[in-house]
PDB file of C-alpha atoms in Angstrom:
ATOM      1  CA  UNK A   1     -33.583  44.592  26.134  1.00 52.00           C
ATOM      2  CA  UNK A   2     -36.053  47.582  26.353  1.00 85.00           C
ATOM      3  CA  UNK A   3     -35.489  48.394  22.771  1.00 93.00           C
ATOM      4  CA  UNK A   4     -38.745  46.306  22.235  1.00 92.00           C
ATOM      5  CA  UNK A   5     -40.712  48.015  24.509  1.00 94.00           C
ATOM      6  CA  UNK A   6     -39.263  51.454  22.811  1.00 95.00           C
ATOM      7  CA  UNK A   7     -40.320  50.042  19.320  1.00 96.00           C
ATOM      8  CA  UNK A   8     -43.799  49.181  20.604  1.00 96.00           C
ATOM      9  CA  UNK A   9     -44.231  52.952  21.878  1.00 96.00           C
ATOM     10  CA  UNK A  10     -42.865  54.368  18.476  1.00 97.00           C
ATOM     11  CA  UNK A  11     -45.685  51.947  16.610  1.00 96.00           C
ATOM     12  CA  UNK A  12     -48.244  53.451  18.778  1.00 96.00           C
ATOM     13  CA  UNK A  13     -47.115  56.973  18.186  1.00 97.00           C
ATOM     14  CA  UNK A  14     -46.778  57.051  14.335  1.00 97.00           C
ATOM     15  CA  UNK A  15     -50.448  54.876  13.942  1.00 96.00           C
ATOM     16  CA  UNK A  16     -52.200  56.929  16.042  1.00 96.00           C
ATOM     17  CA  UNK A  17     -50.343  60.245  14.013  1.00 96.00           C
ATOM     18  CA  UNK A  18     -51.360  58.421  10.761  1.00 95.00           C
ATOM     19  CA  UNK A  19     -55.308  57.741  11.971  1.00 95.00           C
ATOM     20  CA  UNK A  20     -55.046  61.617  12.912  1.00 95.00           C
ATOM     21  CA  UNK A  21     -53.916  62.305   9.255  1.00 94.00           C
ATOM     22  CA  UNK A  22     -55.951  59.541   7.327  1.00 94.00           C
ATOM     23  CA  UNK A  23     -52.506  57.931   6.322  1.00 94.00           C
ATOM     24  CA  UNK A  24     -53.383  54.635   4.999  1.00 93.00           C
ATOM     25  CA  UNK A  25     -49.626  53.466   5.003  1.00 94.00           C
ATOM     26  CA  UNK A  26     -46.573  54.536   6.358  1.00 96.00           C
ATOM     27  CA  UNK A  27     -43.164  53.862   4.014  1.00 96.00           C
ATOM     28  CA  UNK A  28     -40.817  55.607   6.498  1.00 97.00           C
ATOM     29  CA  UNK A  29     -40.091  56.358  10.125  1.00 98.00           C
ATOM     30  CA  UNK A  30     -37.009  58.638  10.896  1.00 98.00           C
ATOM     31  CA  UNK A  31     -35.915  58.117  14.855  1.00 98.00           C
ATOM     32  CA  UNK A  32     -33.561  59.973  15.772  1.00 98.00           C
ATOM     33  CA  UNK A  33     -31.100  58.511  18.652  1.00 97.00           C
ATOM     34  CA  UNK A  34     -28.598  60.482  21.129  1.00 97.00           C
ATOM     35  CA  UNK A  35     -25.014  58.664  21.279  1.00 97.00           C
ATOM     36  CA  UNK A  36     -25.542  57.971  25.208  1.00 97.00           C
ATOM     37  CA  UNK A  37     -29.157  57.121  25.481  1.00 96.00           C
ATOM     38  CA  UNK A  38     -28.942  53.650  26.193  1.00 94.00           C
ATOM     39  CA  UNK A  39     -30.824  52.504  23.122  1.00 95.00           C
ATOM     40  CA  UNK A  40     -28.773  49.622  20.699  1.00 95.00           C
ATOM     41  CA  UNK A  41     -29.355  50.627  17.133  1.00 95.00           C
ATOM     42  CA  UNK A  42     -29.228  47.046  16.282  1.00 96.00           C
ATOM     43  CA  UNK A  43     -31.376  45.784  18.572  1.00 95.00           C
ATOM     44  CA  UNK A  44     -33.795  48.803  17.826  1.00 96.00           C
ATOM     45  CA  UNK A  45     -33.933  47.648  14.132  1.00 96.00           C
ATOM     46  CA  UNK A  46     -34.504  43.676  14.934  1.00 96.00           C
ATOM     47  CA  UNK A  47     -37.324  44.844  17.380  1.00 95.00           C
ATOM     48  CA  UNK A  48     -38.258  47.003  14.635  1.00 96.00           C
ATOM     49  CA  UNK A  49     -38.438  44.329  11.721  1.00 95.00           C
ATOM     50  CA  UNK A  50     -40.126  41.438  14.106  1.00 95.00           C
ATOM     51  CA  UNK A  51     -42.848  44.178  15.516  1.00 95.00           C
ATOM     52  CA  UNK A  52     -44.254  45.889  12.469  1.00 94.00           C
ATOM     53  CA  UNK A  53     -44.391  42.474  10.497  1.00 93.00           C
ATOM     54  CA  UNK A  54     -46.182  41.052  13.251  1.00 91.00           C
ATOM     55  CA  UNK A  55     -48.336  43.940  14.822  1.00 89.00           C
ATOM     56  CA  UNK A  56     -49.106  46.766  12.976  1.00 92.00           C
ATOM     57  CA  UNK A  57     -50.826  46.417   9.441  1.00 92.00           C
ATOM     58  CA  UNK A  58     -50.324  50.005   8.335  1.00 95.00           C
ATOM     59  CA  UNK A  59     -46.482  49.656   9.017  1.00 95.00           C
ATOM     60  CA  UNK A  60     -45.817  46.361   7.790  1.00 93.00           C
ATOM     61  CA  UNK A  61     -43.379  47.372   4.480  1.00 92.00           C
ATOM     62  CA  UNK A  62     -41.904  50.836   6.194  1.00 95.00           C
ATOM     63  CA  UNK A  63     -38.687  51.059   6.484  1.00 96.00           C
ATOM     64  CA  UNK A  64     -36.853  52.653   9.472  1.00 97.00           C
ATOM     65  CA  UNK A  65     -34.407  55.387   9.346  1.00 98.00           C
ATOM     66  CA  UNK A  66     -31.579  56.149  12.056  1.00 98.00           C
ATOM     67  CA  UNK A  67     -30.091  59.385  12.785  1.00 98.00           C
ATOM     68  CA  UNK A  68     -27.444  59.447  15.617  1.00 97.00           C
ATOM     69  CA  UNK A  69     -27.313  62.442  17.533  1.00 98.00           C
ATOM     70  CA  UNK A  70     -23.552  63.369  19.084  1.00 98.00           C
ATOM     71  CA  UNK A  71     -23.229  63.381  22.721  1.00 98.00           C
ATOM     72  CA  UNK A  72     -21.561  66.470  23.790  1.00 98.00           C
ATOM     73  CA  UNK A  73     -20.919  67.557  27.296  1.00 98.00           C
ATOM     74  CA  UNK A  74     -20.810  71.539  28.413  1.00 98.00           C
ATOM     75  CA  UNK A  75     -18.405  72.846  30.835  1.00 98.00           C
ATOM     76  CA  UNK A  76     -19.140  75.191  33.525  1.00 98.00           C
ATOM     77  CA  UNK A  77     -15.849  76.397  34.117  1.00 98.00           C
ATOM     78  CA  UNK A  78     -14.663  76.996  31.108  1.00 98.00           C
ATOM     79  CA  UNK A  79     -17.689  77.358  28.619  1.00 98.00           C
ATOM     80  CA  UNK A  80     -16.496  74.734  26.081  1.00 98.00           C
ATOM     81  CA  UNK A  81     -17.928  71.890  24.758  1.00 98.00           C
ATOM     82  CA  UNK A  82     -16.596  68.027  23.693  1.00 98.00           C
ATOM     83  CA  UNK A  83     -17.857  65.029  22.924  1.00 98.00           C
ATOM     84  CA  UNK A  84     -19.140  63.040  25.905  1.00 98.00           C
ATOM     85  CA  UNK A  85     -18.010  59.516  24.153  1.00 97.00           C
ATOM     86  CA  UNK A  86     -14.435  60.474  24.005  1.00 97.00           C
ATOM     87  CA  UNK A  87     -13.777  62.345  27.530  1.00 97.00           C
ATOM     88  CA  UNK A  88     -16.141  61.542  29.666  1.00 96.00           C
ATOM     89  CA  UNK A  89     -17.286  64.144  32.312  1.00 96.00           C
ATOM     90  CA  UNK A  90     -13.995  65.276  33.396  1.00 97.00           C
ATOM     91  CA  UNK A  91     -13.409  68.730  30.909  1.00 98.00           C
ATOM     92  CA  UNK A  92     -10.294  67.875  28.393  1.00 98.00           C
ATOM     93  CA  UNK A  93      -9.756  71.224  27.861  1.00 98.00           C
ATOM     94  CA  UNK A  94      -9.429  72.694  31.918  1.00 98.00           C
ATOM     95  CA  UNK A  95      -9.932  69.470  33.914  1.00 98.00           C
ATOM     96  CA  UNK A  96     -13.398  70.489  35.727  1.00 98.00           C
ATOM     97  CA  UNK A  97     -15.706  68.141  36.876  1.00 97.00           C
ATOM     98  CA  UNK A  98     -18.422  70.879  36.523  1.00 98.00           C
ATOM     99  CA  UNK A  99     -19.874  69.441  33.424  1.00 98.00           C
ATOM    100  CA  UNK A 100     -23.638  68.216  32.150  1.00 98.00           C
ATOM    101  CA  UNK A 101     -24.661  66.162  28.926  1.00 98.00           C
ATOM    102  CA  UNK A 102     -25.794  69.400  26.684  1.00 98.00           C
ATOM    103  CA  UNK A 103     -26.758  66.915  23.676  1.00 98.00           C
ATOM    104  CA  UNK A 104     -26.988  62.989  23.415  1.00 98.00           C
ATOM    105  CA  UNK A 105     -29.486  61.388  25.064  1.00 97.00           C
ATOM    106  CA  UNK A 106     -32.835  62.349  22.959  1.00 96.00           C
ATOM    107  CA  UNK A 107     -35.135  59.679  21.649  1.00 96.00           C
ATOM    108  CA  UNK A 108     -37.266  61.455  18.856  1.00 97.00           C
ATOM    109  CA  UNK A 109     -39.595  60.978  16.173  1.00 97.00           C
ATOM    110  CA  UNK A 110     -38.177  63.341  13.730  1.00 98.00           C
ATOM    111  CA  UNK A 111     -40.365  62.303  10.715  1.00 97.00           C
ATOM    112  CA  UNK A 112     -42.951  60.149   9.440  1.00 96.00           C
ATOM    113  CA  UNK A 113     -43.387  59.110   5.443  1.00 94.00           C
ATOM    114  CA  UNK A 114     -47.117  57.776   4.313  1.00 87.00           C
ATOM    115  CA  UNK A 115     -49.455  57.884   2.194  1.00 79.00           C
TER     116      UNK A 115
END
């Protein structure tokens, strides 16, 4: 499971955004999560709950927000996109194996609530 190790970089990240900004607490974190990055939501949030009650004072009562990104895939051949989940790298619409992940795999801090 290196959803903990994940959570423990995001808690670094946002504390050391909040010293930069004199945030004395932090109510939200927004992550957003590509469809194919390898990253279990539901692990991500235990990790989540367990870490912040247990290591970081300033994030202790923030809550954490999950936006999914869609994995699509772009074809060479035929300049079309579909979603990766669904088809896999073989193009559905001309068959071509000439395809790369165009969206899907990001791990981002998109936002961070405090006060």
């Amino acid at each position: 499971m290196h959803e903990l190790g994940v959570v423990f970089h995001v808690i670094k990240t946002v504390e050391e955004a909040a010293k930069e900004n004199r945030l004395t607490e932090i109510e939200a974190v927004t992550l957003q999560i590509g469809e194919v990055s390898g990253v279990v939501e539901s692990y991500l949030r235990n990790c989540w709950k367990w870490a912040v009650e247990k290591r970081s004072e300033i994030l202790k009562d923030s809550a954490l927000v999950v936006e999914q990104i869609p994995a699509v895939t772009y074809c060479e051949d035929c300049e079309k996109t579909y979603p990766t989940v669904e088809h896999g790298k073989i193009c559905p619409f001309c068959g071509s194996e000439h395809t790369y992940l165009q969206q899907g795999n990001e791990f981002l801090i998109k936002e961070i609530s405090g006060c």
